[in-house]
PDB file of C-alpha atoms in Angstrom:
ATOM      1  CA  MET A   1     126.556 104.945 143.411  1.00 54.00           C
ATOM      2  CA  GLU A   2     125.631 101.286 143.562  1.00 63.00           C
ATOM      3  CA  ILE A   3     123.358  99.924 146.217  1.00 62.00           C
ATOM      4  CA  SER A   4     123.640  96.273 147.129  1.00 67.00           C
ATOM      5  CA  ASP A   5     120.554  94.087 147.043  1.00 71.00           C
ATOM      6  CA  ALA A   6     120.583  93.839 150.832  1.00 71.00           C
ATOM      7  CA  LYS A   7     120.703  97.617 151.268  1.00 67.00           C
ATOM      8  CA  PHE A   8     117.962  98.086 148.669  1.00 67.00           C
ATOM      9  CA  LYS A   9     115.745  95.542 150.413  1.00 68.00           C
ATOM     10  CA  ALA A  10     116.389  97.217 153.773  1.00 69.00           C
ATOM     11  CA  LEU A  11     115.491 100.641 152.358  1.00 64.00           C
ATOM     12  CA  PHE A  12     112.397  99.244 150.705  1.00 65.00           C
ATOM     13  CA  ALA A  13     111.336  97.463 153.907  1.00 65.00           C
ATOM     14  CA  SER A  14     111.733 100.644 155.959  1.00 58.00           C
ATOM     15  CA  GLU A  15     109.509 102.512 153.483  1.00 61.00           C
ATOM     16  CA  ARG A  16     106.878  99.790 153.712  1.00 60.00           C
ATOM     17  CA  LYS A  17     106.846 100.004 157.512  1.00 59.00           C
ATOM     18  CA  LYS A  18     105.626 103.580 157.320  1.00 65.00           C
ATOM     19  CA  GLU A  19     101.918 104.008 157.836  1.00 75.00           C
ATOM     20  CA  ARG A  20     100.027 102.815 154.791  1.00 88.00           C
ATOM     21  CA  ARG A  21      96.936 104.913 154.247  1.00 94.00           C
ATOM     22  CA  THR A  22      94.207 103.355 152.143  1.00 96.00           C
ATOM     23  CA  VAL A  23      92.994 105.894 149.591  1.00 97.00           C
ATOM     24  CA  ILE A  24      90.749 103.587 147.552  1.00 97.00           C
ATOM     25  CA  ARG A  25      88.905 100.587 148.911  1.00 98.00           C
ATOM     26  CA  GLY A  26      86.565  98.334 147.005  1.00 98.00           C
ATOM     27  CA  VAL A  27      84.565  95.797 148.989  1.00 98.00           C
ATOM     28  CA  ASP A  28      82.820  92.899 147.229  1.00 98.00           C
ATOM     29  CA  ILE A  29      82.031  95.002 144.136  1.00 98.00           C
ATOM     30  CA  LYS A  30      79.562  93.301 141.817  1.00 98.00           C
ATOM     31  CA  LYS A  31      78.132  94.609 138.573  1.00 98.00           C
ATOM     32  CA  ILE A  32      75.321  92.774 136.848  1.00 98.00           C
ATOM     33  CA  TYR A  33      73.808  93.955 133.569  1.00 96.00           C
ATOM     34  CA  ARG A  34      70.245  92.754 133.035  1.00 96.00           C
ATOM     35  CA  THR A  35      68.498  92.520 129.678  1.00 96.00           C
ATOM     36  CA  GLY A  36      65.102  90.916 129.933  1.00 95.00           C
ATOM     37  CA  GLN A  37      65.710  87.604 131.670  1.00 96.00           C
ATOM     38  CA  ASN A  38      69.430  87.531 130.868  1.00 97.00           C
ATOM     39  CA  GLU A  39      72.043  88.509 133.430  1.00 96.00           C
ATOM     40  CA  THR A  40      75.628  89.312 132.502  1.00 95.00           C
ATOM     41  CA  TYR A  41      78.098  89.475 135.372  1.00 96.00           C
ATOM     42  CA  ALA A  42      80.785  92.069 134.641  1.00 95.00           C
ATOM     43  CA  LEU A  43      82.229  91.886 138.177  1.00 96.00           C
ATOM     44  CA  ARG A  44      81.760  89.057 140.636  1.00 96.00           C
ATOM     45  CA  GLY A  45      82.838  90.427 144.003  1.00 96.00           C
ATOM     46  CA  ALA A  46      86.045  92.368 143.413  1.00 96.00           C
ATOM     47  CA  THR A  47      87.779  93.504 146.602  1.00 97.00           C
ATOM     48  CA  LEU A  48      90.888  95.678 146.675  1.00 96.00           C
ATOM     49  CA  ASP A  49      92.799  98.258 148.699  1.00 97.00           C
ATOM     50  CA  ILE A  50      94.980 100.854 147.019  1.00 97.00           C
ATOM     51  CA  PHE A  51      97.391 102.672 149.296  1.00 97.00           C
ATOM     52  CA  GLN A  52      98.711 106.218 149.050  1.00 95.00           C
ATOM     53  CA  GLY A  53     101.749 106.360 146.770  1.00 93.00           C
ATOM     54  CA  GLU A  54     101.154 102.872 145.417  1.00 94.00           C
ATOM     55  CA  TYR A  55     101.305 102.116 141.701  1.00 92.00           C
ATOM     56  CA  LEU A  56      98.867  99.546 140.453  1.00 91.00           C
ATOM     57  CA  SER A  57      98.343  97.584 137.284  1.00 92.00           C
ATOM     58  CA  ILE A  58      95.211  95.600 136.558  1.00 93.00           C
ATOM     59  CA  MET A  59      95.541  93.013 133.828  1.00 95.00           C
ATOM     60  CA  GLY A  60      93.181  90.477 132.375  1.00 95.00           C
ATOM     61  CA  PRO A  61      91.697  89.259 129.139  1.00 96.00           C
ATOM     62  CA  SER A  62      89.125  91.205 127.186  1.00 96.00           C
ATOM     63  CA  GLY A  63      85.763  91.094 128.914  1.00 93.00           C
ATOM     64  CA  SER A  64      87.145  90.298 132.366  1.00 94.00           C
ATOM     65  CA  GLY A  65      85.780  93.473 134.001  1.00 95.00           C
ATOM     66  CA  LYS A  66      88.806  95.799 134.085  1.00 96.00           C
ATOM     67  CA  THR A  67      87.000  98.794 132.592  1.00 96.00           C
ATOM     68  CA  THR A  68      83.906  98.101 134.669  1.00 97.00           C
ATOM     69  CA  LEU A  69      86.041  98.079 137.824  1.00 97.00           C
ATOM     70  CA  PHE A  70      87.678 101.389 136.906  1.00 96.00           C
ATOM     71  CA  ASN A  71      84.252 102.883 136.120  1.00 96.00           C
ATOM     72  CA  MET A  72      83.049 101.881 139.604  1.00 96.00           C
ATOM     73  CA  ILE A  73      86.163 103.322 141.272  1.00 95.00           C
ATOM     74  CA  GLY A  74      85.919 106.524 139.242  1.00 95.00           C
ATOM     75  CA  GLY A  75      82.258 107.062 140.095  1.00 95.00           C
ATOM     76  CA  LEU A  76      81.174 106.694 136.467  1.00 94.00           C
ATOM     77  CA  GLY A  77      78.973 103.756 137.329  1.00 93.00           C
ATOM     78  CA  LYS A  78      77.367 102.305 140.438  1.00 94.00           C
ATOM     79  CA  PRO A  79      77.926  98.735 141.547  1.00 96.00           C
ATOM     80  CA  SER A  80      74.963  96.371 141.665  1.00 97.00           C
ATOM     81  CA  SER A  81      76.234  95.555 145.148  1.00 97.00           C
ATOM     82  CA  GLY A  82      79.321  96.214 147.212  1.00 98.00           C
ATOM     83  CA  LYS A  83      80.990  99.471 148.172  1.00 98.00           C
ATOM     84  CA  VAL A  84      83.662 101.801 146.807  1.00 98.00           C
ATOM     85  CA  TYR A  85      85.376 104.168 149.230  1.00 98.00           C
ATOM     86  CA  ILE A  86      87.639 107.077 148.305  1.00 97.00           C
ATOM     87  CA  ASP A  87      89.431 108.446 151.374  1.00 96.00           C
ATOM     88  CA  GLN A  88      86.938 106.522 153.544  1.00 96.00           C
ATOM     89  CA  VAL A  89      83.919 108.132 151.822  1.00 96.00           C
ATOM     90  CA  ASP A  90      81.344 105.789 150.284  1.00 96.00           C
ATOM     91  CA  ILE A  91      81.068 107.327 146.819  1.00 96.00           C
ATOM     92  CA  ALA A  92      77.571 105.868 146.300  1.00 93.00           C
ATOM     93  CA  GLN A  93      76.373 108.494 148.793  1.00 93.00           C
ATOM     94  CA  LEU A  94      77.762 111.405 146.740  1.00 94.00           C
ATOM     95  CA  ASP A  95      75.689 113.417 144.278  1.00 90.00           C
ATOM     96  CA  ALA A  96      76.883 114.343 140.764  1.00 88.00           C
ATOM     97  CA  ASN A  97      78.439 117.632 141.925  1.00 90.00           C
ATOM     98  CA  GLU A  98      80.347 115.936 144.745  1.00 90.00           C
ATOM     99  CA  LEU A  99      81.604 113.242 142.373  1.00 86.00           C
ATOM    100  CA  ALA A 100      82.908 115.892 139.962  1.00 83.00           C
TER     101      ALA A 100
END
């Protein structure tokens, strides 16, 4: 069965109108590594919302902070500043057992 572009767009639009629940939210996430007097900025204020059922790709050159961002979202590291929420819970407030 073929679906015309117009029908596909209409179906897609109706799906998008459904309530979009944010499952991951990052607000002004910064990560600074300090060595002596040197500061290396791995993230400079990343902000994002990821909605339930959404597929996401993050692309960028080597050293742009992709892995650092995923480490912050996954609770493997803590931001120097900013917040990461999973289902509206600030993960910085969770202990190691709650993060696992």
